[in-house]
mmCIF file of C-alpha atoms in Angstrom:
data_model
loop_
_atom_site.group_PDB
_atom_site.id
_atom_site.type_symbol
_atom_site.label_atom_id
_atom_site.label_comp_id
_atom_site.label_asym_id
_atom_site.label_seq_id
_atom_site.Cartn_x
_atom_site.Cartn_y
_atom_site.Cartn_z
ATOM 1 C CA MET A 19 -14.922 26.908 -1.449
ATOM 2 C CA LYS A 20 -17.387 24.453 -0.019
ATOM 3 C CA ILE A 21 -17.924 20.642 -0.407
ATOM 4 C CA THR A 22 -21.443 20.273 -1.656
ATOM 5 C CA ARG A 23 -21.673 16.563 -2.053
ATOM 6 C CA MET A 24 -19.844 13.102 -2.210
ATOM 7 C CA THR A 25 -20.467 10.533 -4.635
ATOM 8 C CA LEU A 26 -19.546 6.556 -3.988
ATOM 9 C CA TRP A 27 -18.987 3.834 -6.592
ATOM 10 C CA GLU A 28 -18.170 0.158 -5.779
ATOM 11 C CA VAL A 29 -15.951 -1.372 -8.352
ATOM 12 C CA PRO A 30 -14.669 -5.046 -8.327
ATOM 13 C CA LEU A 31 -10.597 -5.229 -8.973
ATOM 14 C CA ALA A 32 -9.874 -8.482 -10.331
ATOM 15 C CA SER A 33 -6.216 -9.584 -9.717
ATOM 16 C CA HIS A 34 -4.657 -10.785 -13.038
ATOM 17 C CA THR A 35 -3.139 -13.738 -11.210
ATOM 18 C CA PRO A 36 -4.773 -15.320 -8.007
ATOM 19 C CA TYR A 37 -3.012 -14.049 -5.049
ATOM 20 C CA HIS A 38 -2.284 -16.513 -2.633
ATOM 21 C CA MET A 39 -1.035 -15.904 0.899
ATOM 22 C CA SER A 40 -0.154 -17.811 4.226
ATOM 23 C CA GLY A 41 -2.791 -19.464 5.866
ATOM 24 C CA GLY A 42 -4.906 -20.526 3.069
ATOM 25 C CA LYS A 43 -5.976 -16.783 2.250
ATOM 26 C CA SER A 44 -6.347 -15.718 -1.314
ATOM 27 C CA CYS A 45 -7.034 -12.446 -2.981
ATOM 28 C CA GLU A 46 -8.524 -12.701 -6.484
ATOM 29 C CA THR A 47 -11.338 -9.915 -6.861
ATOM 30 C CA VAL A 48 -11.942 -7.366 -4.115
ATOM 31 C CA THR A 49 -14.276 -4.415 -4.039
ATOM 32 C CA SER A 50 -12.671 -0.776 -4.185
ATOM 33 C CA VAL A 51 -14.725 2.112 -3.139
ATOM 34 C CA VAL A 52 -14.194 5.387 -5.260
ATOM 35 C CA LEU A 53 -15.162 8.377 -3.936
ATOM 36 C CA ARG A 54 -15.528 11.807 -5.787
ATOM 37 C CA VAL A 55 -15.732 15.121 -3.775
ATOM 38 C CA ASP A 56 -17.604 18.122 -5.152
ATOM 39 C CA THR A 57 -17.199 21.466 -4.713
ATOM 40 C CA ASP A 58 -19.317 24.874 -5.170
ATOM 41 C CA GLN A 59 -16.729 26.213 -7.641
ATOM 42 C CA GLY A 60 -16.739 23.038 -10.042
ATOM 43 C CA ILE A 61 -13.637 21.511 -8.661
ATOM 44 C CA ALA A 62 -13.893 17.750 -7.783
ATOM 45 C CA GLY A 63 -11.141 15.583 -5.869
ATOM 46 C CA TRP A 64 -11.019 11.507 -6.361
ATOM 47 C CA GLY A 65 -10.514 9.339 -3.606
ATOM 48 C CA GLU A 66 -10.066 5.407 -3.493
ATOM 49 C CA VAL A 67 -9.754 2.501 -0.822
ATOM 50 C CA CYS A 68 -9.620 -1.066 -1.363
ATOM 51 C CA PRO A 69 -9.427 -2.869 1.976
ATOM 52 C CA ILE A 70 -8.854 -6.573 2.128
ATOM 53 C CA PRO A 71 -10.712 -7.681 5.307
ATOM 54 C CA TYR A 72 -8.115 -10.393 6.272
ATOM 55 C CA TYR A 73 -5.275 -8.067 6.202
ATOM 56 C CA LEU A 74 -6.463 -5.250 8.351
ATOM 57 C CA PRO A 75 -9.721 -4.670 10.614
ATOM 58 C CA ALA A 76 -11.469 -3.293 7.334
ATOM 59 C CA TYR A 77 -13.816 -3.931 4.574
ATOM 60 C CA SER A 78 -15.550 -2.152 1.807
ATOM 61 C CA GLU A 79 -19.022 -2.172 2.886
ATOM 62 C CA GLY A 80 -17.807 -0.227 5.967
ATOM 63 C CA VAL A 81 -16.808 2.779 3.780
ATOM 64 C CA ARG A 82 -20.306 4.326 2.818
ATOM 65 C CA PRO A 83 -21.752 4.352 6.191
ATOM 66 C CA ALA A 84 -18.654 5.860 7.793
ATOM 67 C CA LEU A 85 -18.680 8.760 5.189
ATOM 68 C CA GLU A 86 -22.428 9.256 5.612
ATOM 69 C CA TYR A 87 -21.803 9.505 9.496
ATOM 70 C CA VAL A 88 -19.353 12.328 8.836
ATOM 71 C CA ALA A 89 -21.310 14.146 6.472
ATOM 72 C CA PRO A 90 -22.335 16.712 8.730
ATOM 73 C CA ILE A 91 -18.801 17.642 9.343
ATOM 74 C CA VAL A 92 -17.555 17.457 5.502
ATOM 75 C CA ILE A 93 -20.771 18.810 3.696
ATOM 76 C CA GLY A 94 -20.231 22.726 3.619
ATOM 77 C CA ALA A 95 -16.611 22.446 4.655
ATOM 78 C CA ASP A 96 -13.632 23.913 3.022
ATOM 79 C CA PRO A 97 -11.812 21.024 1.537
ATOM 80 C CA VAL A 98 -8.316 23.082 1.056
ATOM 81 C CA GLY A 99 -5.647 22.143 3.486
ATOM 82 C CA PRO A 100 -6.913 18.577 4.032
ATOM 83 C CA GLU A 101 -5.480 18.388 7.455
ATOM 84 C CA ALA A 102 -7.814 20.805 9.114
ATOM 85 C CA LEU A 103 -10.792 19.242 7.829
ATOM 86 C CA MET A 104 -9.547 15.531 8.589
ATOM 87 C CA SER A 105 -8.772 16.561 12.376
ATOM 88 C CA ARG A 106 -12.430 17.489 12.629
ATOM 89 C CA VAL A 107 -13.516 14.334 10.891
ATOM 90 C CA ASP A 108 -11.201 12.558 13.442
ATOM 91 C CA ALA A 109 -12.885 14.185 16.266
ATOM 92 C CA TRP A 110 -16.312 13.115 15.127
ATOM 93 C CA LEU A 111 -15.835 9.686 14.276
ATOM 94 C CA GLN A 112 -12.835 7.792 15.931
ATOM 95 C CA GLY A 113 -10.982 5.058 14.064
ATOM 96 C CA HIS A 114 -12.164 3.693 11.032
ATOM 97 C CA PRO A 115 -8.800 5.017 8.992
ATOM 98 C CA TYR A 116 -9.312 2.897 6.012
ATOM 99 C CA ALA A 117 -12.545 4.677 5.531
ATOM 100 C CA LYS A 118 -11.265 8.151 6.087
ATOM 101 C CA SER A 119 -8.334 7.551 3.635
ATOM 102 C CA ALA A 120 -10.639 7.773 0.567
ATOM 103 C CA LEU A 121 -11.679 11.159 1.764
ATOM 104 C CA ASP A 122 -8.346 12.417 2.604
ATOM 105 C CA LEU A 123 -7.046 11.685 -0.807
ATOM 106 C CA ALA A 124 -9.948 13.656 -2.311
ATOM 107 C CA LEU A 125 -9.187 16.669 -0.099
ATOM 108 C CA TRP A 126 -5.587 16.537 -1.102
ATOM 109 C CA ASP A 127 -6.691 16.071 -5.205
ATOM 110 C CA ILE A 128 -8.816 19.135 -4.800
ATOM 111 C CA THR A 129 -6.135 21.169 -2.842
ATOM 112 C CA GLY A 130 -3.615 20.064 -5.603
ATOM 113 C CA LYS A 131 -5.989 21.340 -8.346
ATOM 114 C CA VAL A 132 -6.625 24.678 -6.527
ATOM 115 C CA ALA A 133 -2.856 25.313 -5.864
ATOM 116 C CA GLN A 134 -2.460 24.180 -9.603
ATOM 117 C CA LEU A 135 0.453 21.843 -8.517
ATOM 118 C CA PRO A 136 0.982 18.119 -8.609
ATOM 119 C CA LEU A 137 0.673 16.440 -4.978
ATOM 120 C CA TYR A 138 4.393 15.919 -4.748
ATOM 121 C CA ALA A 139 5.031 19.561 -4.705
ATOM 122 C CA LEU A 140 3.127 19.835 -1.854
ATOM 123 C CA LEU A 141 4.317 16.865 0.015
ATOM 124 C CA GLY A 142 8.003 17.737 0.056
ATOM 125 C CA GLY A 143 9.057 18.386 -3.434
ATOM 126 C CA ARG A 144 10.010 16.050 -6.321
ATOM 127 C CA GLN A 145 13.030 13.965 -5.144
ATOM 128 C CA ALA A 146 13.383 11.973 -8.068
ATOM 129 C CA ALA A 147 12.102 11.628 -11.633
ATOM 130 C CA ASP A 148 11.061 7.843 -10.904
ATOM 131 C CA MET A 149 10.966 5.383 -8.422
ATOM 132 C CA PRO A 150 12.047 1.537 -8.084
ATOM 133 C CA LEU A 151 9.223 -0.861 -8.295
ATOM 134 C CA TYR A 152 9.017 -4.561 -6.207
ATOM 135 C CA HIS A 153 7.218 -7.177 -7.671
ATOM 136 C CA SER A 154 4.970 -9.470 -5.403
ATOM 137 C CA ILE A 155 4.836 -13.017 -6.511
ATOM 138 C CA THR A 156 1.949 -15.106 -5.494
ATOM 139 C CA CYS A 157 2.604 -18.126 -3.118
ATOM 140 C CA VAL A 158 2.417 -20.997 -5.352
ATOM 141 C CA GLU A 159 4.759 -24.009 -6.438
ATOM 142 C CA PRO A 160 8.457 -23.285 -5.928
ATOM 143 C CA HIS A 161 9.491 -23.476 -9.341
ATOM 144 C CA GLU A 162 6.832 -21.404 -10.659
ATOM 145 C CA MET A 163 7.450 -18.394 -8.449
ATOM 146 C CA ALA A 164 11.103 -18.730 -9.608
ATOM 147 C CA ARG A 165 9.682 -18.423 -13.392
ATOM 148 C CA ILE A 166 7.636 -15.531 -12.526
ATOM 149 C CA ALA A 167 10.616 -13.795 -10.675
ATOM 150 C CA ARG A 168 12.800 -14.485 -13.780
ATOM 151 C CA GLU A 169 10.171 -13.015 -16.316
ATOM 152 C CA ALA A 170 9.933 -9.752 -14.119
ATOM 153 C CA LYS A 171 13.780 -9.394 -14.076
ATOM 154 C CA GLY A 172 13.700 -9.372 -17.710
ATOM 155 C CA GLU A 173 11.158 -6.546 -17.346
ATOM 156 C CA GLY A 174 13.551 -4.374 -15.084
ATOM 157 C CA ILE A 175 12.525 -5.526 -11.773
ATOM 158 C CA ALA A 176 15.371 -5.690 -8.983
ATOM 159 C CA GLN A 177 13.222 -6.176 -5.982
ATOM 160 C CA PHE A 178 11.014 -9.495 -5.310
ATOM 161 C CA GLN A 179 8.400 -9.960 -2.648
ATOM 162 C CA VAL A 180 7.982 -13.755 -2.324
ATOM 163 C CA LYS A 181 5.015 -14.541 -0.572
ATOM 164 C CA LEU A 182 5.268 -17.405 2.010
ATOM 165 C CA GLY A 183 3.114 -19.974 4.062
ATOM 166 C CA SER A 184 0.253 -20.947 1.645
ATOM 167 C CA ASP A 185 0.801 -24.615 2.645
ATOM 168 C CA ASP A 186 2.080 -24.510 6.174
ATOM 169 C CA ASP A 187 5.249 -26.216 5.155
ATOM 170 C CA TRP A 188 8.436 -24.545 6.160
ATOM 171 C CA GLU A 189 10.627 -26.455 3.805
ATOM 172 C CA THR A 190 8.539 -25.568 0.833
ATOM 173 C CA ASP A 191 8.951 -22.149 1.778
ATOM 174 C CA VAL A 192 12.789 -22.688 1.856
ATOM 175 C CA ALA A 193 12.921 -23.833 -1.682
ATOM 176 C CA ARG A 194 10.602 -20.750 -2.741
ATOM 177 C CA LEU A 195 13.142 -18.346 -1.336
ATOM 178 C CA ARG A 196 16.215 -20.436 -2.591
ATOM 179 C CA LEU A 197 14.847 -20.813 -5.988
ATOM 180 C CA VAL A 198 13.797 -17.473 -6.595
ATOM 181 C CA ARG A 199 17.303 -16.230 -5.352
ATOM 182 C CA GLU A 200 18.954 -18.690 -8.054
ATOM 183 C CA ALA A 201 16.313 -17.377 -10.639
ATOM 184 C CA VAL A 202 17.184 -13.471 -10.287
ATOM 185 C CA GLY A 203 21.039 -13.842 -9.087
ATOM 186 C CA ALA A 204 23.150 -12.130 -6.907
ATOM 187 C CA GLY A 205 22.396 -8.335 -6.297
ATOM 188 C CA PRO A 206 18.345 -8.111 -6.424
ATOM 189 C CA LEU A 207 16.539 -7.570 -3.217
ATOM 190 C CA VAL A 208 14.720 -10.975 -2.201
ATOM 191 C CA TYR A 209 12.336 -11.080 0.812
ATOM 192 C CA GLY A 210 9.919 -13.502 2.159
ATOM 193 C CA ASP A 211 6.742 -12.414 3.436
ATOM 194 C CA TRP A 212 4.300 -14.522 5.618
ATOM 195 C CA ASN A 213 1.841 -11.618 6.269
ATOM 196 C CA CYS A 214 1.777 -12.549 9.921
ATOM 197 C CA GLY A 215 1.028 -16.336 9.225
ATOM 198 C CA ALA A 216 4.275 -18.025 10.573
ATOM 199 C CA SER A 217 5.086 -19.253 14.010
ATOM 200 C CA ARG A 218 8.198 -17.839 15.537
ATOM 201 C CA LEU A 219 9.621 -21.495 15.165
ATOM 202 C CA ASP A 220 8.901 -22.011 11.617
ATOM 203 C CA ALA A 221 10.031 -18.532 10.576
ATOM 204 C CA THR A 222 13.208 -19.193 12.600
ATOM 205 C CA ARG A 223 13.675 -22.594 11.095
ATOM 206 C CA VAL A 224 13.152 -20.839 7.396
ATOM 207 C CA GLY A 225 15.494 -17.856 8.327
ATOM 208 C CA LYS A 226 18.369 -19.936 9.297
ATOM 209 C CA ALA A 227 17.995 -22.010 6.326
ATOM 210 C CA VAL A 228 18.128 -19.102 3.905
ATOM 211 C CA ALA A 229 20.590 -17.295 5.580
ATOM 212 C CA PRO A 230 23.333 -18.029 3.010
ATOM 213 C CA PHE A 231 21.034 -16.689 0.213
ATOM 214 C CA ASP A 232 21.057 -12.975 1.150
ATOM 215 C CA ILE A 233 17.205 -12.702 2.103
ATOM 216 C CA MET A 234 15.169 -10.256 4.071
ATOM 217 C CA LEU A 235 12.172 -11.216 6.061
ATOM 218 C CA GLU A 236 8.686 -9.484 6.148
ATOM 219 C CA GLN A 237 6.470 -9.701 8.843
ATOM 220 C CA PRO A 238 6.685 -13.357 9.792
ATOM 221 C CA CYS A 239 4.650 -13.420 12.689
ATOM 222 C CA ALA A 240 1.584 -11.414 14.303
ATOM 223 C CA THR A 241 3.359 -9.327 16.772
ATOM 224 C CA LEU A 242 6.565 -7.029 16.788
ATOM 225 C CA GLU A 243 7.922 -9.090 19.665
ATOM 226 C CA GLU A 244 7.848 -12.301 17.817
ATOM 227 C CA CYS A 245 9.236 -10.581 14.666
ATOM 228 C CA ALA A 246 12.049 -9.169 16.923
ATOM 229 C CA ALA A 247 12.742 -12.585 18.427
ATOM 230 C CA VAL A 248 12.978 -14.240 14.783
ATOM 231 C CA ARG A 249 15.363 -11.390 13.687
ATOM 232 C CA ALA A 250 17.531 -11.866 16.578
ATOM 233 C CA ALA A 251 17.581 -15.521 16.142
ATOM 234 C CA THR A 252 18.178 -15.432 12.360
ATOM 235 C CA GLY A 253 20.411 -12.418 11.811
ATOM 236 C CA LEU A 254 18.391 -11.672 8.848
ATOM 237 C CA LEU A 255 17.054 -7.973 8.001
ATOM 238 C CA MET A 256 13.578 -7.581 8.535
ATOM 239 C CA LYS A 257 10.596 -5.529 6.989
ATOM 240 C CA ILE A 258 7.507 -4.572 9.022
ATOM 241 C CA ASP A 259 4.149 -4.009 7.461
ATOM 242 C CA GLU A 260 1.044 -5.121 9.235
ATOM 243 C CA ASN A 261 2.245 -3.870 12.596
ATOM 244 C CA ALA A 262 3.408 -0.575 11.358
ATOM 245 C CA HIS A 263 0.248 1.719 10.994
ATOM 246 C CA ASP A 264 0.854 4.715 13.475
ATOM 247 C CA THR A 265 3.215 6.726 15.441
ATOM 248 C CA ALA A 266 3.332 4.266 18.491
ATOM 249 C CA SER A 267 3.709 1.294 16.433
ATOM 250 C CA LEU A 268 6.747 2.768 14.354
ATOM 251 C CA LEU A 269 8.498 3.679 17.773
ATOM 252 C CA HIS A 270 7.890 0.102 19.241
ATOM 253 C CA ALA A 271 9.251 -1.648 16.209
ATOM 254 C CA TYR A 272 12.270 0.841 16.327
ATOM 255 C CA HIS A 273 13.064 0.298 20.127
ATOM 256 C CA LEU A 274 12.842 -3.586 19.553
ATOM 257 C CA GLY A 275 15.432 -3.280 16.762
ATOM 258 C CA CYS A 276 13.392 -5.272 14.226
ATOM 259 C CA MET A 277 12.564 -2.233 11.678
ATOM 260 C CA ASP A 278 15.281 -2.200 9.047
ATOM 261 C CA ALA A 279 12.663 -1.592 6.560
ATOM 262 C CA VAL A 280 8.948 -0.860 6.851
ATOM 263 C CA ALA A 281 5.797 -0.870 4.732
ATOM 264 C CA LEU A 282 3.751 2.392 4.844
ATOM 265 C CA LYS A 283 0.307 2.244 3.522
ATOM 266 C CA LEU A 284 -2.345 4.739 2.706
ATOM 267 C CA SER A 285 -5.457 2.910 4.265
ATOM 268 C CA LYS A 286 -3.879 1.400 6.982
ATOM 269 C CA SER A 287 -2.803 4.968 8.231
ATOM 270 C CA GLY A 288 -5.906 6.809 6.963
ATOM 271 C CA GLY A 289 -4.594 8.788 3.914
ATOM 272 C CA LEU A 290 -1.859 10.897 2.820
ATOM 273 C CA SER A 291 -2.069 13.382 5.994
ATOM 274 C CA PRO A 292 -1.211 10.702 8.624
ATOM 275 C CA LEU A 293 1.062 8.646 6.178
ATOM 276 C CA ARG A 294 3.240 11.832 5.476
ATOM 277 C CA ARG A 295 3.817 12.318 9.115
ATOM 278 C CA LEU A 296 4.920 8.438 9.460
ATOM 279 C CA ARG A 297 7.147 9.268 6.332
ATOM 280 C CA ASP A 298 8.693 12.154 8.010
ATOM 281 C CA LEU A 299 9.075 10.098 11.214
ATOM 282 C CA CYS A 300 10.955 7.374 9.388
ATOM 283 C CA LEU A 301 13.412 9.778 7.989
ATOM 284 C CA HIS A 302 14.248 10.129 11.511
ATOM 285 C CA LEU A 303 14.368 6.671 12.875
ATOM 286 C CA GLY A 304 16.123 5.529 9.863
ATOM 287 C CA PRO A 305 14.239 2.601 8.179
ATOM 288 C CA LYS A 306 14.065 2.187 4.491
ATOM 289 C CA MET A 307 10.469 2.736 3.289
ATOM 290 C CA CYS A 308 8.025 0.910 0.915
ATOM 291 C CA ILE A 309 5.336 3.336 0.236
ATOM 292 C CA GLU A 310 2.305 1.712 -1.094
ATOM 293 C CA ASP A 311 -1.207 0.670 -0.057
ATOM 294 C CA VAL A 312 -3.294 -2.626 0.490
ATOM 295 C CA TRP A 313 -4.735 -2.787 -2.827
ATOM 296 C CA GLY A 314 -6.449 -0.507 -5.236
ATOM 297 C CA SER A 315 -6.417 0.949 -8.661
ATOM 298 C CA ASP A 316 -5.099 4.052 -10.352
ATOM 299 C CA ILE A 317 -6.318 6.551 -7.902
ATOM 300 C CA THR A 318 -4.641 4.791 -5.033
ATOM 301 C CA THR A 319 -1.593 4.235 -6.969
ATOM 302 C CA GLY A 320 -1.347 7.742 -8.261
ATOM 303 C CA ALA A 321 -1.733 9.232 -4.584
ATOM 304 C CA LEU A 322 1.103 7.162 -3.254
ATOM 305 C CA LEU A 323 3.458 7.795 -6.089
ATOM 306 C CA HIS A 324 3.225 11.498 -5.143
ATOM 307 C CA LEU A 325 4.437 10.751 -1.709
ATOM 308 C CA ALA A 326 7.116 8.338 -2.769
ATOM 309 C CA ALA A 327 8.444 10.837 -5.241
ATOM 310 C CA SER A 328 8.718 13.382 -2.768
ATOM 311 C CA THR A 329 10.742 10.866 -0.337
ATOM 312 C CA PRO A 330 14.728 11.179 -0.368
ATOM 313 C CA SER A 331 15.779 8.418 -2.873
ATOM 314 C CA ASN A 332 18.050 6.990 -0.622
ATOM 315 C CA ARG A 333 15.386 6.404 1.784
ATOM 316 C CA LEU A 334 12.761 4.785 -0.267
ATOM 317 C CA LEU A 335 13.240 1.029 -0.656
ATOM 318 C CA ASN A 336 10.590 0.795 -3.362
ATOM 319 C CA THR A 337 7.024 1.705 -4.374
ATOM 320 C CA CYS A 338 4.059 -0.322 -5.749
ATOM 321 C CA ASP A 339 1.912 0.081 -9.025
ATOM 322 C CA LEU A 340 -1.187 -1.588 -7.619
ATOM 323 C CA SER A 341 -2.975 -0.867 -10.562
ATOM 324 C CA GLY A 342 -0.872 -2.916 -12.745
ATOM 325 C CA TYR A 343 -1.723 -5.932 -11.133
ATOM 326 C CA VAL A 344 -5.723 -5.578 -11.574
ATOM 327 C CA ALA A 345 -8.308 -4.884 -13.717
ATOM 328 C CA PRO A 346 -10.321 -2.899 -14.884
ATOM 329 C CA ARG A 347 -7.954 0.185 -14.785
ATOM 330 C CA LEU A 348 -9.925 3.294 -13.844
ATOM 331 C CA ASP A 349 -7.552 5.698 -15.933
ATOM 332 C CA THR A 350 -5.764 3.953 -18.772
ATOM 333 C CA SER A 351 -3.762 6.982 -19.217
ATOM 334 C CA ALA A 352 -2.343 7.002 -15.742
ATOM 335 C CA PRO A 353 1.525 5.824 -15.011
ATOM 336 C CA GLN A 354 2.651 2.337 -15.724
ATOM 337 C CA ARG A 355 5.810 0.633 -15.059
ATOM 338 C CA ARG A 356 8.672 1.153 -17.173
ATOM 339 C CA ASN A 357 11.849 -0.964 -17.057
ATOM 340 C CA GLY A 358 11.315 -1.628 -13.260
ATOM 341 C CA ARG A 359 10.327 1.880 -12.117
ATOM 342 C CA ILE A 360 7.460 4.145 -12.220
ATOM 343 C CA ALA A 361 6.945 8.232 -12.265
ATOM 344 C CA PRO A 362 4.127 9.844 -10.362
ATOM 345 C CA PRO A 363 1.223 11.072 -12.476
ATOM 346 C CA GLU A 364 1.504 14.691 -14.123
ATOM 347 C CA GLY A 365 -1.268 17.433 -13.819
ATOM 348 C CA ALA A 366 -2.497 19.028 -10.814
ATOM 349 C CA GLY A 367 -3.722 17.181 -7.841
ATOM 350 C CA ILE A 368 -3.388 13.476 -7.976
ATOM 351 C CA GLY A 369 -3.547 13.762 -11.619
ATOM 352 C CA VAL A 370 -5.864 10.967 -12.468
ATOM 353 C CA SER A 371 -9.131 10.896 -14.158
ATOM 354 C CA PRO A 372 -11.484 7.763 -13.747
ATOM 355 C CA ASP A 373 -13.475 6.718 -16.698
ATOM 356 C CA PRO A 374 -17.144 6.733 -16.189
ATOM 357 C CA GLU A 375 -17.480 3.527 -17.948
ATOM 358 C CA ALA A 376 -15.033 1.752 -15.575
ATOM 359 C CA LEU A 377 -16.912 3.039 -12.807
ATOM 360 C CA GLY A 378 -20.211 2.266 -13.754
ATOM 361 C CA GLN A 379 -23.487 3.190 -11.702
ATOM 362 C CA SER A 380 -22.783 5.077 -8.436
ATOM 363 C CA VAL A 381 -24.080 3.452 -5.199
ATOM 364 C CA ALA A 382 -24.557 6.495 -3.171
ATOM 365 C CA LEU A 383 -24.856 10.356 -3.199
ATOM 366 C CA ILE A 384 -24.380 12.144 0.037
ATOM 367 C CA ASP A 385 -25.290 15.754 0.351
#
């Protein structure tokens, strides 16, 4: 089997609710790049990547030239067994993991289809029928955030990510966390996420103020050293996100003692191949894992759900139904949340078939 061409689409994904984060950053409509890799045996694989520029050093306009650059390595290559080809791609083009992520997903999709197996069977075997979701709450007025949390809890959600820092007012952040905790009651997991936007001082003040409310903190500051200092000063558990992207960063966070939980994201690491390695490292290091991605629709969601489903349940903190936050859906038959949980797609490979009308006109054909 050989790869014959790559086709790219650019699909604007609009958030159902404007997504506000620290530092005045907002995510309303983001361009997702969808990739189809075709082979000479009629089997095609789908990939997707939807980078948010201010979250990582990545942007959707960089995907097409990166894939055009690696085309001499990819076109004519055997797609089955993704890591073999991706190692050659890495040698040809250093960096740009977000662009490589879409290609890696497509190769896994083809491999699963050739094997006639869902990806979770190739990633370690299915460990759970379904997985817990968290609900991310946009950073708005505290009482409105509490209302959103209460509504999500009524739908079965038991884990809540509370965005912080949109107005640079640490006392308002305290109110956000306190009111969300009151809205959902004792027991559910509540964690406040600054996306690197807080100073060590402000994050520590917030942490000390909410300590009685059973709160976890997520990536308050831009460096692991600052995050570790906040954890030590507040005594609160901490989830690392932006600073966790490869083996070295995970080991560094572990040795600093600030990685009680960690977000493992497809496009941040470069796809399922490297993310599976990070997942397995975390099984050794000990943090609970949120397996997700930055943004995306059904292809991205389907791929990450397979990795989540193949992760031991007692080590999986949660996963994310990214496609449930945006429109359009690329495949309306793809999995959706049910009572706060979600199952991976059925069928071989990723198990997602995008609707041509949702994709629109392709923007590039590379052969």
